[in-house]
Structure formats: structure tokens, C-alpha cells
Coordinates of C-alpha atoms in Angstrom, one line a residue:
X1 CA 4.0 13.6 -30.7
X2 CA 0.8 13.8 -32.5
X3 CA -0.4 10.9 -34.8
X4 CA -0.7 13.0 -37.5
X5 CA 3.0 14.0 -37.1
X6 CA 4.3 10.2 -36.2
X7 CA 3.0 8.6 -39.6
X8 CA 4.5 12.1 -41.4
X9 CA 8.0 11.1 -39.8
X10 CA 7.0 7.6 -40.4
X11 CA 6.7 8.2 -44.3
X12 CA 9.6 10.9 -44.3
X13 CA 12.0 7.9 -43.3
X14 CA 10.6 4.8 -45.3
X15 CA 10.7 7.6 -48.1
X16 CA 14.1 8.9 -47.5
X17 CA 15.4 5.0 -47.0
X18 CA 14.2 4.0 -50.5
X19 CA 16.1 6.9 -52.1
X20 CA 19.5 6.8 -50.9
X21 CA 19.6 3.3 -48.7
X22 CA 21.1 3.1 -44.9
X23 CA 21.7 6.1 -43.1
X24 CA 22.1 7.1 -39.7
X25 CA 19.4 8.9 -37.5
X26 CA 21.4 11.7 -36.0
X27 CA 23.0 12.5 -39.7
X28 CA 18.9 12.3 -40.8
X29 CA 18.0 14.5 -37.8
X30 CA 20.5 17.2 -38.8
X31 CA 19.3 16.9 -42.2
X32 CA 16.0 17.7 -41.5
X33 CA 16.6 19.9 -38.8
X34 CA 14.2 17.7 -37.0
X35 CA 14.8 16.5 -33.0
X36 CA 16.8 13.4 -33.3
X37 CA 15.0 12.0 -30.5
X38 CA 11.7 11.9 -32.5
X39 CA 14.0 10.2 -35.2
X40 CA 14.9 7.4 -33.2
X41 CA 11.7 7.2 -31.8
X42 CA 9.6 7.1 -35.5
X43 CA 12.1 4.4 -36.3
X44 CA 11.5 2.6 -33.0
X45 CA 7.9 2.7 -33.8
X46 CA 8.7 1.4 -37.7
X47 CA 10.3 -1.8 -35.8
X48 CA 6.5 -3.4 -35.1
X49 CA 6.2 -4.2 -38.6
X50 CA 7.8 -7.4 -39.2
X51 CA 11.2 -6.9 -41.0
X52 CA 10.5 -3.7 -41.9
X53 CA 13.5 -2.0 -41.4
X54 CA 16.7 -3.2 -39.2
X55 CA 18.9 -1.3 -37.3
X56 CA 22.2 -1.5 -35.4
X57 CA 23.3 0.7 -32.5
X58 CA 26.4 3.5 -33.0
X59 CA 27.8 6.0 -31.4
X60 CA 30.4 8.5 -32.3
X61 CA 32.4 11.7 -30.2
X62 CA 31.3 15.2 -31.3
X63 CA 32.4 18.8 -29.9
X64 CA 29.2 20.8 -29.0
X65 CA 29.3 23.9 -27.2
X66 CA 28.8 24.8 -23.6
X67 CA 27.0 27.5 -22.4
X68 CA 29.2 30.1 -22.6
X69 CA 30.2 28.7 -26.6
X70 CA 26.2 29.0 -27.2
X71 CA 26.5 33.1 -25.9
X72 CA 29.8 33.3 -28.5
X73 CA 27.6 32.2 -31.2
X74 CA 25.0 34.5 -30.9
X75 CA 26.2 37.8 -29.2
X76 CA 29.8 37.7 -30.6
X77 CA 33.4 36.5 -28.7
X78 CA 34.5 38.8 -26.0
X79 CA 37.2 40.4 -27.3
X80 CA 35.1 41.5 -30.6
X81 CA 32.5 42.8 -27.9
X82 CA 35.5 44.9 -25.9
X83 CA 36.7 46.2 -28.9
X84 CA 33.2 47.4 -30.7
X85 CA 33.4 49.5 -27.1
X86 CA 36.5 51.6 -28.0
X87 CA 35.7 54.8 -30.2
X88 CA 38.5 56.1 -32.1
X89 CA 39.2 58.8 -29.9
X90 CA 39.6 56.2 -27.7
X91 CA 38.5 55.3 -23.9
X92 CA 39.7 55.3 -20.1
X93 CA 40.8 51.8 -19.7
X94 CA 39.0 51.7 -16.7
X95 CA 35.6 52.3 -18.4
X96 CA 36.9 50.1 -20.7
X97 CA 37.0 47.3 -18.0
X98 CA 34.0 48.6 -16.8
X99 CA 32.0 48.0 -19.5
X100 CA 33.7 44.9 -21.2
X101 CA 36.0 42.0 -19.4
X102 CA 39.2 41.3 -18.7
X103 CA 39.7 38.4 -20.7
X104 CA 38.1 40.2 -23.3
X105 CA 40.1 43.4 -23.2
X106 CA 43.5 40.8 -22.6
X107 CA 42.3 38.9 -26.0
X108 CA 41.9 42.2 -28.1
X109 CA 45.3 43.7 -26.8
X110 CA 47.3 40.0 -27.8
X111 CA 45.2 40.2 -31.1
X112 CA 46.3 43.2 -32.1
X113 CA 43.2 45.2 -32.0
X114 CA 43.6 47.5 -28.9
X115 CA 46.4 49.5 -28.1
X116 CA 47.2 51.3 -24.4
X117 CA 49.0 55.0 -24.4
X118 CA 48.5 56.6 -20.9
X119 CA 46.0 54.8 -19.6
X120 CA 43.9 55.4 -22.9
X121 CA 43.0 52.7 -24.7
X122 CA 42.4 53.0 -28.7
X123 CA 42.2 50.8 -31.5
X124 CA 44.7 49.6 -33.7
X125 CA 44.5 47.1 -36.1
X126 CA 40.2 46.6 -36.7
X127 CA 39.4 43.3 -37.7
X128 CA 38.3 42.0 -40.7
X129 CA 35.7 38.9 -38.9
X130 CA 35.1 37.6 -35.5
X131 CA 37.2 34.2 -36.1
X132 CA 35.9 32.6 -33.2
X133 CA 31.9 33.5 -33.5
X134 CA 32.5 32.0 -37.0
X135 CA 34.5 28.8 -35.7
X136 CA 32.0 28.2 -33.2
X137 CA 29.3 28.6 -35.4
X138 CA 30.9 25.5 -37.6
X139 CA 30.5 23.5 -35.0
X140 CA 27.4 23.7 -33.5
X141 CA 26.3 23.3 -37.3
X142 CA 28.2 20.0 -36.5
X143 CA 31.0 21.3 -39.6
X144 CA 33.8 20.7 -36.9
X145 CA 35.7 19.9 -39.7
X146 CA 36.5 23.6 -41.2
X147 CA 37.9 24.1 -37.8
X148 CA 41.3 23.4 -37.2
X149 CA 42.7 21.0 -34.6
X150 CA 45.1 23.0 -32.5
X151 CA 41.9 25.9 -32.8
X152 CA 40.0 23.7 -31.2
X153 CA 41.9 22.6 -28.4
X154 CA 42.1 26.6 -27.6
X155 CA 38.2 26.5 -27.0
X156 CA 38.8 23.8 -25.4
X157 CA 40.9 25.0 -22.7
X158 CA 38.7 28.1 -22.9
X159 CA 35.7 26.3 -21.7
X160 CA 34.0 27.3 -25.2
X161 CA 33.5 23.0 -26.1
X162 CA 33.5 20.1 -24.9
X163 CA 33.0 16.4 -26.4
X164 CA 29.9 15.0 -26.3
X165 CA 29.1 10.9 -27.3
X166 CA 26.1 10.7 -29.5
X167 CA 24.1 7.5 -29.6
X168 CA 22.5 6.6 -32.5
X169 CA 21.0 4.0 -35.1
X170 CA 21.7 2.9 -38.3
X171 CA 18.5 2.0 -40.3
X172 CA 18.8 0.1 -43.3
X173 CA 15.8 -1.5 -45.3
X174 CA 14.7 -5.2 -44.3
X175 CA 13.5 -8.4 -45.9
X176 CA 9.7 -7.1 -46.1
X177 CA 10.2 -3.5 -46.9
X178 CA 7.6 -1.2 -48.4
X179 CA 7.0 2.5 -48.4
X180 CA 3.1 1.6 -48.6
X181 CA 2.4 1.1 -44.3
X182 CA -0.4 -1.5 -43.4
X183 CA -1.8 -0.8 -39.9
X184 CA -0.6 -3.1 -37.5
X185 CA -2.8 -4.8 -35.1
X186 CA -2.1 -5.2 -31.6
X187 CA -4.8 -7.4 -30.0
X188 CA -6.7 -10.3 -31.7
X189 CA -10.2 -10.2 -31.3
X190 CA -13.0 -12.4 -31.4
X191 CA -14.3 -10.7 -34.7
X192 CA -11.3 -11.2 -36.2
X193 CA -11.4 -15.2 -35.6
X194 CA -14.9 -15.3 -36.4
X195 CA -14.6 -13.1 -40.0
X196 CA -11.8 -14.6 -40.8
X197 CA -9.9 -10.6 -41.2
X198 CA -6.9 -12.0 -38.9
X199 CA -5.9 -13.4 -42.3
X200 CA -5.3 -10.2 -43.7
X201 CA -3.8 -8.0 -41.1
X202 CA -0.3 -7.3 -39.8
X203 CA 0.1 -7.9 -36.2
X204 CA 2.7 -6.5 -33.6
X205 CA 5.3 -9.7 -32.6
X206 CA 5.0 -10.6 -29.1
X207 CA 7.8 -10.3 -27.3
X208 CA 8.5 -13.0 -24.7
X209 CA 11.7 -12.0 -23.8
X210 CA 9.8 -9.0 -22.0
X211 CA 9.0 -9.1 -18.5
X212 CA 6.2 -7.2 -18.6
X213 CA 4.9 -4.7 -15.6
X214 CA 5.6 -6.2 -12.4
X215 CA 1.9 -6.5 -10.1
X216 CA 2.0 -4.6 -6.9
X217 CA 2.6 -6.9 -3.8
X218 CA -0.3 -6.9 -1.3
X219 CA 0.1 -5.6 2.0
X220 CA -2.0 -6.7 5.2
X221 CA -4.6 -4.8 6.4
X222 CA -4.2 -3.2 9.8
X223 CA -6.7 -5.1 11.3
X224 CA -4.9 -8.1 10.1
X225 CA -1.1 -6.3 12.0
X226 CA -3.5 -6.2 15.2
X227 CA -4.6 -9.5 15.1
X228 CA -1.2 -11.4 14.3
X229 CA 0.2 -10.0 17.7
X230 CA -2.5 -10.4 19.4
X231 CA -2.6 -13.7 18.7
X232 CA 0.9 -14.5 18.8
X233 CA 0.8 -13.6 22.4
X234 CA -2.2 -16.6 22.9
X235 CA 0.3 -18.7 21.3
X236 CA 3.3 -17.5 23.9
X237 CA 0.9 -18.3 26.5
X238 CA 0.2 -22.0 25.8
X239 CA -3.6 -21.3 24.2
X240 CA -4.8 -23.6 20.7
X241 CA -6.4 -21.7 18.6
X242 CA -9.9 -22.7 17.9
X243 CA -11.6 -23.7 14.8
X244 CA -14.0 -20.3 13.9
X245 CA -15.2 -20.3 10.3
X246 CA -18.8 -21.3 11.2
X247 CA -20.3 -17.8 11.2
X248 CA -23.8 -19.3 11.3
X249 CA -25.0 -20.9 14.0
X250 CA -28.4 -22.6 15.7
X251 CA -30.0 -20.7 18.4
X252 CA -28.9 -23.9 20.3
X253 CA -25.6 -23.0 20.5
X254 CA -25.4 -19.2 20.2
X255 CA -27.8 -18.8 23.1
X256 CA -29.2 -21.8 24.7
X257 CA -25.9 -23.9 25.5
X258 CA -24.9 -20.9 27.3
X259 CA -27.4 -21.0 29.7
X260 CA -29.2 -17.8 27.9
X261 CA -33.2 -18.1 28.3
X262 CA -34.9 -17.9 25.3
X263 CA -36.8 -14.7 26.4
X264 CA -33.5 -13.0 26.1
X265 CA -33.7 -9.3 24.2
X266 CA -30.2 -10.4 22.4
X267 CA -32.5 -13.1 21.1
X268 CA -34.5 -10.2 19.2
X269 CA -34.5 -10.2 15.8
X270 CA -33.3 -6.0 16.6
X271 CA -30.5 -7.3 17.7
X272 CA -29.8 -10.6 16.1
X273 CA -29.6 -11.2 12.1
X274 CA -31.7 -14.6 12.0
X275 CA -31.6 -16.4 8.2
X276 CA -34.6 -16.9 6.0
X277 CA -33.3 -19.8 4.6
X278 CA -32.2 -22.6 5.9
X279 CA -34.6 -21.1 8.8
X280 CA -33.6 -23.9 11.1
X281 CA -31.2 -27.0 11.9
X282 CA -32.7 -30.2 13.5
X283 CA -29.4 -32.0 14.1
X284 CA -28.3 -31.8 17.3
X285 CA -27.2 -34.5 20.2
X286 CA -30.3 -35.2 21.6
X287 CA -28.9 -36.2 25.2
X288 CA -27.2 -32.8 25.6
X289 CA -30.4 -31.1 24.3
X290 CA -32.3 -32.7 27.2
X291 CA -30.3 -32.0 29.4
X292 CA -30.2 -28.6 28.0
X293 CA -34.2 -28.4 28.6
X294 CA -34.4 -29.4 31.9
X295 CA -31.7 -26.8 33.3
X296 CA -33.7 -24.3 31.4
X297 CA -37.2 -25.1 32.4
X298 CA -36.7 -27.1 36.1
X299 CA -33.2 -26.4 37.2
X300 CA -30.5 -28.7 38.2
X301 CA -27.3 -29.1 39.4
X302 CA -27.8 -27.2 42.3
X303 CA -30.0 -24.7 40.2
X304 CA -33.5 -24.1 40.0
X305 CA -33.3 -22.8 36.2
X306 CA -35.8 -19.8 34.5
X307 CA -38.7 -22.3 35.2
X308 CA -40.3 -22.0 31.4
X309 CA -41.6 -24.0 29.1
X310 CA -38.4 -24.4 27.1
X311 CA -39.2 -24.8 23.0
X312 CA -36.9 -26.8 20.7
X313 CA -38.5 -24.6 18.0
X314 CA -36.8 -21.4 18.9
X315 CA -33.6 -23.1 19.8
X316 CA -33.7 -24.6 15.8
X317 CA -33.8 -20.9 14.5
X318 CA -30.3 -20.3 12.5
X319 CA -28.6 -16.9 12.8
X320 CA -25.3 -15.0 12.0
X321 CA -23.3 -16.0 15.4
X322 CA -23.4 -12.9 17.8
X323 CA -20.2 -14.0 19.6
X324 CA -17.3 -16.4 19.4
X325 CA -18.5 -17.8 22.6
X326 CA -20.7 -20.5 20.9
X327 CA -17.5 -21.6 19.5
X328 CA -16.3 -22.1 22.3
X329 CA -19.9 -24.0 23.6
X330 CA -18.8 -26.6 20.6
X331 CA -15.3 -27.2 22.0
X332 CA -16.0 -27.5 25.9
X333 CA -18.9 -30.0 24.3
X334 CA -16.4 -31.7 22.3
X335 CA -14.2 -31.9 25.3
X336 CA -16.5 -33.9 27.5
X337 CA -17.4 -36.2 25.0
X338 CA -14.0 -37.1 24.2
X339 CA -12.6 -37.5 28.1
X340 CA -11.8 -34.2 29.8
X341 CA -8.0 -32.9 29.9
X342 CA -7.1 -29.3 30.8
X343 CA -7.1 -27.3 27.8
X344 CA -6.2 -23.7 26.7
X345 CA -8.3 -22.1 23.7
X346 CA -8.7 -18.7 21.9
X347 CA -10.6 -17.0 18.6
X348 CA -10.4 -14.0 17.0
X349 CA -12.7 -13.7 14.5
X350 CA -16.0 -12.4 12.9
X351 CA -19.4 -11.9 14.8
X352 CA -22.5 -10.4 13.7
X353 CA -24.4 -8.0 15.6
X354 CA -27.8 -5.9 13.9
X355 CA -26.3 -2.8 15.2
X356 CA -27.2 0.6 13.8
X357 CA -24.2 2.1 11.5
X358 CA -22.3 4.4 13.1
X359 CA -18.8 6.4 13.5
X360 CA -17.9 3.7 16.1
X361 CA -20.1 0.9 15.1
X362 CA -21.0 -1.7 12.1
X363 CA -23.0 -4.7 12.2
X364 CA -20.1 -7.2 12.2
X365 CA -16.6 -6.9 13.9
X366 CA -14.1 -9.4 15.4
X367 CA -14.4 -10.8 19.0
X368 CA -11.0 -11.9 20.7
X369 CA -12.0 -14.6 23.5
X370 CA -9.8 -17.0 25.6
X371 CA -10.9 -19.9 27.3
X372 CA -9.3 -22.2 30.5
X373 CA -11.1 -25.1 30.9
X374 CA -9.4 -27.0 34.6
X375 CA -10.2 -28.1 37.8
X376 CA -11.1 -26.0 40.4
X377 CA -10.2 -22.8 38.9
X378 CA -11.0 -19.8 41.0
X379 CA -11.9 -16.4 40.3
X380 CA -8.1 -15.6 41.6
X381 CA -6.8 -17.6 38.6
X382 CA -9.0 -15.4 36.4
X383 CA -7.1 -12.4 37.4
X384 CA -3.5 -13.9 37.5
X385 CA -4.2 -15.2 33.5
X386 CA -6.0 -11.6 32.7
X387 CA -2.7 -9.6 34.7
X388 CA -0.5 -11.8 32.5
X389 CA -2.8 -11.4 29.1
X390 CA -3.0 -7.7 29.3
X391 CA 0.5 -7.1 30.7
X392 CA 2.3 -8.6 27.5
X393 CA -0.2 -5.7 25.7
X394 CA 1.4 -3.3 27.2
X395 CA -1.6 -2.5 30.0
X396 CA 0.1 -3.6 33.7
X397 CA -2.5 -1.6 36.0
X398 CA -6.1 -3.1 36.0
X399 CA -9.1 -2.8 37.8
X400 CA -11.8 -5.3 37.7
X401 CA -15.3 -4.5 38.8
X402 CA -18.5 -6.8 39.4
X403 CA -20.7 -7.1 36.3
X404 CA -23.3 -9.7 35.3
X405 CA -23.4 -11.9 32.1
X406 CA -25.8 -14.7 31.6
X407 CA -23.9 -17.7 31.4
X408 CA -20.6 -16.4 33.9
X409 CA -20.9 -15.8 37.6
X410 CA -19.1 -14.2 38.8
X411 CA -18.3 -11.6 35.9
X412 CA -15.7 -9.0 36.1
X413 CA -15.5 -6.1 33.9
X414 CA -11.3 -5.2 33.1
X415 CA -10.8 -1.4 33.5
X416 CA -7.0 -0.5 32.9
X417 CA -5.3 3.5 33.8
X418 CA -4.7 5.0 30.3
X419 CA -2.0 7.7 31.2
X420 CA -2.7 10.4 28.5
X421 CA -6.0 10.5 29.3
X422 CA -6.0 10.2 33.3
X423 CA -8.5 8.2 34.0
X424 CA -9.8 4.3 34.0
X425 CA -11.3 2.8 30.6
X426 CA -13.0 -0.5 30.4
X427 CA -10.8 -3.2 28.1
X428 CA -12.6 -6.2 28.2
X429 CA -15.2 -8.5 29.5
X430 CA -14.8 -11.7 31.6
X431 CA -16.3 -14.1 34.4
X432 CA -16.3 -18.1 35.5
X433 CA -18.6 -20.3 33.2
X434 CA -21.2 -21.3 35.4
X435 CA -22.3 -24.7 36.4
X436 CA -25.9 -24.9 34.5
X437 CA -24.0 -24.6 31.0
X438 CA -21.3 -26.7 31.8
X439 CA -22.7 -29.7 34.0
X440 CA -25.2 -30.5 31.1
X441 CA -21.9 -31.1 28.5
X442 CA -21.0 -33.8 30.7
X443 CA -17.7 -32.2 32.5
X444 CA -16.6 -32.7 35.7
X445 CA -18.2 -31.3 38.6
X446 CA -14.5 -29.6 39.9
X447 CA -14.1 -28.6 36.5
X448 CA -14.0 -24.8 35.8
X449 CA -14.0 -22.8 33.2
X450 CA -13.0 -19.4 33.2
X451 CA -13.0 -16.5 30.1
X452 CA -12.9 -13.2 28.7
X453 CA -13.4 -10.9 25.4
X454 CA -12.6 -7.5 23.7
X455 CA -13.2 -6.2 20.1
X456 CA -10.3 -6.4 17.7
X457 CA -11.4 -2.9 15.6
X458 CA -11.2 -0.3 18.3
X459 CA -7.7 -1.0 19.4
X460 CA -7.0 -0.8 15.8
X461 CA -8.7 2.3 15.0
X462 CA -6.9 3.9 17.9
X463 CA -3.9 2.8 17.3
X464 CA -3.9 3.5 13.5
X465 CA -5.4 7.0 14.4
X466 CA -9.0 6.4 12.5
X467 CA -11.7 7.9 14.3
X468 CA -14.3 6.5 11.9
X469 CA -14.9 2.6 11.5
X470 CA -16.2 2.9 8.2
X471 CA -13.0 4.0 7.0
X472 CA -11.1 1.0 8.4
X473 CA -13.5 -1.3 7.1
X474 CA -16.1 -1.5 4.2
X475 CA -15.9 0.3 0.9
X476 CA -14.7 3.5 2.1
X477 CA -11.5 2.1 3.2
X478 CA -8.6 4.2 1.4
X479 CA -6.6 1.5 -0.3
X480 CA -3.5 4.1 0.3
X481 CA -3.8 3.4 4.4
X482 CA -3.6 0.2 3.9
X483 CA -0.2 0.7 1.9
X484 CA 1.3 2.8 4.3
X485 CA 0.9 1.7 7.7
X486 CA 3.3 0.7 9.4
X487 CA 3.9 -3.1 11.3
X488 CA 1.8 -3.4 14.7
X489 CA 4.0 -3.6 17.5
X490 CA 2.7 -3.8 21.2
X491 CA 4.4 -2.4 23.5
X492 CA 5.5 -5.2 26.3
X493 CA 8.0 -2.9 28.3
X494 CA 5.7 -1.1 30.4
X495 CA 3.7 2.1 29.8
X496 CA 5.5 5.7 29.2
X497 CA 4.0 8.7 30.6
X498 CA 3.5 11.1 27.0
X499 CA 2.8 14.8 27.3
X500 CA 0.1 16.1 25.5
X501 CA -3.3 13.5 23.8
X502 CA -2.1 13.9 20.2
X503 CA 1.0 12.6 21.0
X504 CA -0.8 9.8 22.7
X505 CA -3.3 8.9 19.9
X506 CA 0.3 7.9 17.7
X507 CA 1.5 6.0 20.6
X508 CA 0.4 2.3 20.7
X509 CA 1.7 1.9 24.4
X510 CA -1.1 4.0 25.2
X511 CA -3.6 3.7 23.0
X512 CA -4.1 -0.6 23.8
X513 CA -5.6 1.0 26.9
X514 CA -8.6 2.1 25.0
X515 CA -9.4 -1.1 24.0
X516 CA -13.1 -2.0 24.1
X517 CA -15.4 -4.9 24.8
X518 CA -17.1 -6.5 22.0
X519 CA -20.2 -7.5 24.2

């Protein structure tokens, strides 16, 4: 409904309420001849002024005719039809029921009209009207009331009406009425307050009893579905969860607690975001700084170190963290000071690499990473706790193959079978801690620490079927996807052989084993 025609309607009701009083909308609409939806919907709208109009809800039974009543009306009743089909000479009466119906021809015969002589049928007595066209017509002009009682239970039975329950409203005039309407306002605005118009103007009545348009729940991202269970199985495994919302770091911890020389390319500004300001930190504990010299420049602890001069200066720089690891520097640290125990620790969170933008890369992601920190740990434990880590992910055939890492030795890269594609993929990234970064913390000579790391994106993306990174994260990410995807759920019963790759790529048994490092 256009405005124009809303405020016509509008002033057509206030009008036709000043001249005669109350009335009731489907009465009005028939008066009219106007939809009585639009009535009640004009009035509806006459019900933001304030006491207006009032009204009160009715409803009343009315005959109204079916389909077939609706063909009556306008074409004629069948037994007028079947008998404007007879000449006067007369026709076969099976080209009469041919042509016409058998109720139709059975009506005309009981009426009177039609007679049968040999299998001819003629006409007999013509009729004056079609008494049912007419009766029918009555009431769908809603005049049910020139049409007897017992005539309508025959139309009735003949499927011709029915009863129908109208609702309605009675309008009647209220405290404030007027014919004259006065705009009503539906927001107050500053311009208003500061004019002093609001003083003037009608505005719509809030209504508090409304509960308004309910907000949409949020719904977790699927990087966020990954993560729960991948953490949860940390948890099942006895691991504390470490403390990871320091994304930026000194070059102290990031690099040089981890026994990685200061010559390093990762130390690059190509491959590390370094910050402008603060440009540097000059707190540190100056014992394990020495310490952390010495092993750099001269060796110790059965090492004979990178022999440089070591520079405090470059270890001051501050940077975006490139791996969780220098977390996990902090903790060990922390772990000495405080009197050694055994201890179990995990993150899985943000790092920040200055990577070129790509399909399968961005310049930040999440590291996963699991420490053990115990005495005389062995490379075997290492592969008992990664079997055990990977198994309850689905993945129970690995391969682990020398690699080399600055601050583990040994390292072991984690290769696991993927089925669907037939061949070994690299999952992860692991090794022992070794002696120069942990000897300088203060922690027990028998003391060993051993860890490992994956990315948290690229089982994602894999098992969420995106093949481009930038559509899982970042401002291309279709808010939609992140609506509809289902729960993660990891597979902890073994793998399943599939049969063809696309039915592996919706399969999140198989497609953990494409997980990939994040170093």
C-alpha cells in the first residue's frame, strides 16, 4: 500500500467515523467494496495516535462460497446449463450427458424442466430464473439473509457453501479524536531537544510490553571448534595450559633464551615483524642474561657455544613473537627459579611471522606446542607422548625422521600415512631441549625437556574444506560459514579406509593427517 493511498483510507475512516459513529471494519469493507484487510490495517495504523480511535476485537460466522459456488455465480447452476443444451426438437440423451452432467441432467429432470420419451430428451416446463445462480449470488454479496434456511442447508450438502468465521474490529471514536491528522513522530532527535519542536509534535507511545527483535546468537568460529578439542585432549593428558597473551616479546626471549645465535636469518627483519616503538626492553634478570652470554659467546656446560661477541643490544629489540616457544622459555625460567617439579604445559595461540600473503599463508596463525619438563627424559619418551598425542587425533601410524632445530637435539620431524591420499605427510615438529638453553635457567642437570608443534589453520582449512586461508580468516571470511558449520569432532577410533579424495576432504578422520607444522 502506497502512502498516498494509506492517508486516503486513513481520512475515509476518521471521515466515515464522524458521520455515523462505531462501525465495524468488515461491514465498512463491504461498503466500500474495498479489501478488508487494508481496513483493518488503516485502522491499525490510526492506533499510533494517542486515543484516537479505540477498538475491540469480533468475530461473527458467514456462508461464503466454495469453488464450485463461485463457478454457479458466474457461468450459471448445472442443471440451467443442461437444459439451455436441449433444443425443442429435442436431443439423444446420451449427447445430452455428453455435453452436460449427470447431476445436472438429474436436477433439470426433478425440476421439471426435461422430460425423457425413448431415449430423447426434450424440454418441458422452461424456467422462469436460475434460483440457485440468483441465491448464490445473495450470498456472496453477503445478503444471506434473502435466502432461506432449509435452501441453504441444500447448498450446503451440495458442496456450493460453507461457513466461514470472520475476524474483525469495531472502531469507535476516542478521547482525543479529530478528523484533522497531525504527523506522528517516531524518534526524538537532538534538534527537536535543542529547538524546543518536541513540544509541539505527536509522538508514537512506546510500547514496553513488546519484546522487540530477538539478536542472533553468535556461533564459534571453526578455528575456535579445532582448538577446543584439540586442547581438551592436552587437558585428558595431564598438560596446564600456559599463560599466552604476551604476543610481543624481546629478542631475549624469542631468540636468545633458546639458544638461537643472533646471526640467525629468522632474526631478519624479512622474516620477523620488529616494533618501532617501544624499540626495546631493558628489564631482564641480569644473572640469567649472563649466563645467557657466556653460552653464546664461550660455550659451557659441556658446549663450546657460536663463539661471538654476543650484544645485549640486539637481544633488547622488541618484536611480534614468532613462536609460542618463548612462552614456554618464560615458564621453564619460572620453573627453576621457584624449585623444579615435573611439569606438563601446552599453548595454542597467536604467532607472527612476516610471511608473504598467500592461498596457504598469512602473516600470523596459531602455534599448538606441548612441553614435558622431567628427569632424564629420553628421546623414547618423546615418541611414546607424541604416539599417545596424535593417536587421540585420530592419526595411529607415524614416522619420525631426523631434522635439525636450533635450540632441540635431537629433532624429529612427525610424518603420519594419510589413507586417501597414499602416501606420508609431515604433521608436526619436535626434538629434546638442549642443555645450553636450559642449564643457564638454573634446572637440573638430569632434567629434560622434551617438545613439539603444528599450526592450528591447516587442519582447519582441511577439515572445513577451504582451500584458501584468506577465506577462513581476515575480512574475506563469509560470515554464513561460520553459521553453518558443523561441531569439530576428531576422530579417536582409528582411521577408515574412504574411496575416492573428495570423499576424503569431508572426512575429518583423514584430513587431521594433513596437518602441518607451524615452523
Amino acid at each position: 500500500m502506497g502512502c498516498n493511498e494509506e492517508m486516503s483510507l486513513n481520512d475515509r475512516i476518521l471521515q466515515y467515523l464522524e458521520s455515523v459513529g462505531g462501525f465495524d471494519t468488515y461491514d465498512f469493507a463491504q461498503k466500500i467494496k474495498e479489501d478488508h484487510v487494508k481496513i483493518v490495517g488503516a485502522v491499525k495504523s490510526l492506533l499510533a495516535y494517542d486515543e484516537l480511535v479505540t477498538t475491540e476485537n469480533r468475530s461473527r460466522t458467514l456462508w461464503a462460497l466454495t469453488p464450485e459456488g463461485n463457478e454457479f455465480v458466474n457461468e450459471g447452476s448445472k442443471e440451467m446449463r443442461v437444459f439451455k443444451l436441449v433444443p425443442s426438437e429435442g436431443l439423444p440423451i446420451a449427447q445430452v450427458m455428453t455435453q452436460g452432467t449427470k447431476i445436472g441432467f438429474n436436477k433439470a429432470v426433478a425440476n421439471g424442466w426435461l422430460r425423457v420419451e425413448k431415449g430423447i430428451v426434450k424440454p418441458s416446463n422452461a424456467p422462469t430464473e436460475d434460483t440457485v445462480q440468483i441465491h448464490l449470488d445473495h450470498i456472496f454479496k453477503n445478503c444471506s439473509e434473502k435466502v432461506s434456511q432449509a435452501d441453504k442447508d441444500v447448498y450446503k450438502k451440495r458442496k456450493l457453501i460453507e461457513q466461514v468465521i470472520v475476524n474483525s474490529l469495531y472502531v469507535d471514536k476516542g478521547e482525543k479524536f479529530t478528523v484533522e491528522l497531525q504527523k506522528v513522530e517516531n524518534d526524538l532527535t537532538a534538534e527537536m531537544i535543542a529547538t524546543g519542536a518536541w513540544k509541539d509534535l505527536v509522538f508514537k507511545p512506546y510500547n514496553y510490553n513488546s519484546m522487540g527483535t530477538l539478536p542472533e546468537g553468535g556461533h564459534l568460529h571453526p578455528l575456535l571448534k579445532v582448538r577446543a578439542q584439540i586442547r581438551q585432549i592436552f587437558l585428558e593428558m595431564g598438560f596446564t595450559e600456559m599463560p599466552t597473551n604476551n604476543y610481543v616479546e624481546s629478542s631475549f626471549w624469542n631468540f636468545d633464551a633458546l639458544f638461537q645465535p643472533q646471526q640467525h636469518p629468522a632474526r631478519e627483519a624479512h622474516d620477523t615483524f620488529f616494533l618501532s616503538e617501544p624499540a626495546l626492553s631493558h628489564q631482564f634478570p641480569r644473572d640469567y642474561l649472563e649466563q645467557v652470554k657466556r653460552v653464546h659467546s664461550r660455550g659451557g656446560f659441556g658446549s663450546q657455544g657460536y663463539g661471538y661477541e654476543w650484544q645485549e643490544e640486539e637481544a633488547q629489540k622488541n618484536l611480534l613473537r614468532t613462536h609460542t616457544t618463548a612462552v614456554s622459555a618464560r615458564m621453564l625460567y619460572k620453573l627453576a627459579k621457584e624449585g623444579f617439579r615435573p611439569a606438563k604445559y601446552f599453548s595454542i595461540d597467536r604467532v607472527f611471522r612476516n610471511e608473504e600473503l598467500d592461498a596457504t599463508h598469512l602473516a600470523e596463525f596459531q602455534q599448538v606446542e606441548g612441553v614435558i619438563a622431567d628427569h632424564n627424559l629420553t628421546l623414547g619418551n618423546l615418541i611414546g607422548v607424541l604416539s599417545e598425542f596424535f593417536k587421540k587425533m585420530g592419526m595411529d601410524q607415524l614416522r619420525f625422521k631426523p631434522a635439525y632445530n636450533p635450540y632441540t637435539e635431537p629433532s624429529m620431524e612427525i610424518f603420519s600415512y594419510h589413507n586417501g591420499l597414499g602416501k606420508w605427510i609431515e604433521v608436526g615438529n619436535s626434538g629434546v631441549f638442549r642443555p645450553e638453553m636450559l642449564l643457564p635457567m638454573g634446572l637440573p642437570e638430569d632434567v629434560n625437556v622434551i617438545a613439539w608443534g603444528l599450526s592450528l589453520e591447516r587442519p582447519t582449512m582441511i577439515k572445513y574444506g577451504i582451500d584458501n586461508i584468506r577465506d577462513l580468516v581476515g575480512p574475506r571470511v563469509d560470515l554464513q560459514m561460520v553459521y553453518d558449520n558443523p561441531i569439530c569432532r576428531l576422530d579417536k577410533n582409528g582411521i577408515h579406509s574412504m574411496l575416492d579424495e573428495e570423499e576424503n576432504s569431508r572426512r575429518w578422520d583423514i584430513t587431521v593427517f594433513s596437518l602441518l607444522t607451524a615452523a
